[in-house]
Amino acid sequence: MHSVFDARRFLIPFRSSLLPQIFTDTLVIGGGVAGLRAAISAAQHGEVIVLAKGDFKHTNTAWAQGGVATVLDPADTIESHVQDTLVAGADACDESIVRLVVEQGPRRIEEMFSWGMRVDRDQGGRVMLGREGGHAAHRIIHAGGDATGAEVQRVLLERVKQTAGIRVFANCFALDLITPNDSEGSPVMGAITHHPKFGLQMIWARSTILAAGGSGVLFRETTNPPQATADGLAMAYRAGATLADMAYMQFHPTTLYLAGASRSLITEAIRGAGAYLLDEAKNRFMIGVHPMAELAPRDIVSQAIVRQLARQGGGKVYLDCRHIAGINERFLGFAELLQKFDLNAQTDLIPIHPAAHYMVGGVKTDASARTNVPGLLAAGEVASTGLHGANRLASNSLLEGLVFGAIAGEAAADGWNGARSLPRPGPVSIVSDIRPSDRGELDLTDVRSSLRSAMWKNVGIERTGAKLQGVAEMIDFWGRYTLDKIFDEPFGWETQNMLLVGAVMARAALWREESRGCHLRLDFPNRRPEFAKQDIWGKSRKVSG
Ligand SMILES: Cc1cc2nc3c(=O)[nH]c(=O)nc-3n(C[C@H](O)[C@H](O)[C@H](O)COP(=O)(O)OP(=O)(O)OC[C@H]3O[C@@H](n4cnc5c(N)ncnc54)[C@H](O)[C@@H]3O)c2cc1C
């Protein structure tokens, strides 16, 4: 077990007895695919509160485009999906978890259909199945061409609203998980939250499901929405949970790369439909790099783009869809995005660049979504279940959110001591005493943007020991005068969370002296069997090993 600087237990000072108290059976932190699906299952066993720090439409889930991978075609097999996932994961997946998710996938998708999910179908009403990088078969269900995530979010949110016993709190920021004390094994009993209107509140629960999503905002270039600031990972770490595989951040190869445009993702399904990647001289450069050419796994394509840019001394690389009939009609969101910049995929080359996309590592869980901390479960992008190994296969994450969301919701029926009969925790007296720092004011925006630039340059697609060592020391330094401050609004708390998780990521990438999956070390270019195991991270004073 490794650790980084000793983060204090709570972000803010408080006395629990002086705050408003709310009680429930299950608290779900996060309102994306994993959190909403978890809430629906947990509601079968008791009352649920599900909260999101913004509104329930702004999630990574709602931004997902390409689709959900699952075996629906009679010509496809579970075994083929399992093998594709294992190959993408670069010998680092937990095969039993891969089988569990792939096997349960079709059932979870049929359930979504029964709840009203509308997906693209052919004229005979058969579900149309797309193909994406790393998949040997057509098995990606999609909605509105490239608006699958929004449909998943809509259906689950509707279902949550129709399910008795679920309370939905929007704009409710979870600062920290609450434990009665800071000793190892102390159970999580809910969270301390902040709402702009109601202020700080203690939410007590028998079980807490962390489904707070990803960490893309840690990097200057990212496909993620602004709320993906790694809060879930940071609060879990502070509560004593183990984080695993933190070196593995997946970079998406194709985001729109235009001055002034946000780094909008261009879905892999477009390469699945036959789009090419061209270099500055307009030649396809993926041929010869990988047998699947443009449909190689994402890490291979992202790394090839970076190498191509270096070879041609900068400049641009392009996505070429000009030969694909009806491209604008098939991918409406893509066409609309391009239109804003006076581009047309049918006639123009599209400049693209990789960007941070998916946090593969996360809070370590078992097959029941349980973490090492009693009472704390985790699901979705915040979790490290072992499904993805060292790299996520395209469209496996919405699937994982559905499968593990349901598993976590079921497991939440058992309280933190494993007993269904466990009463709700009463208000426990918790005192967080933090003295205000005497180190003066900070320009928080500057700290955040410096961190994001440093992460992109040094913990990005191509890494070296020297750069990682440098950035780890730099983050430690920024951490010393930022983590001792007390902030009273989300921007400050998020920045503190980003520093903590950035420190873990940089150290994990430094420790992993090999290249595997989405982790590329130029100074250790090969896979090394001694690093096949997970690297795990936790608070130093509570653990050993
Ligand atoms: C542009 C884009 C395209 C993608 N395309 C695909 C695809 O085609 N197929 C696929 O399988 N995957 C895709 N992914 C990945 C996939 O969308 C995510 O991995 C998945 O949706 C994560 O779901 P989640 O429920 O774990 O988290 P999210 O959907 O991100 O939800 C996180 C929730 O946690 C809440 N939260 C966070 N911090 C706090 C806090 N401190 N307090 C309270 N609430 C908090 C947020 O408000 C949000 O409600 C894509 C991702 C992006 C960004």
mmCIF file of C-alpha atoms in Angstrom, residues 7 199 210 271 352 378 450:
data_model
loop_
_atom_site.group_PDB
_atom_site.id
_atom_site.type_symbol
_atom_site.label_atom_id
_atom_site.label_comp_id
_atom_site.label_asym_id
_atom_site.label_seq_id
_atom_site.Cartn_x
_atom_site.Cartn_y
_atom_site.Cartn_z
ATOM 1 C CA ALA A 7 -4.585 14.728 3.761
ATOM 2 C CA GLY A 199 -26.125 25.200 3.854
ATOM 3 C CA LEU A 210 -20.338 6.393 -3.959
ATOM 4 C CA ARG A 271 -14.368 5.394 -37.005
ATOM 5 C CA ILE A 352 -8.529 16.196 -33.983
ATOM 6 C CA ALA A 378 -18.834 2.236 -4.981
ATOM 7 C CA SER A 450 -1.529 25.173 -13.167
#
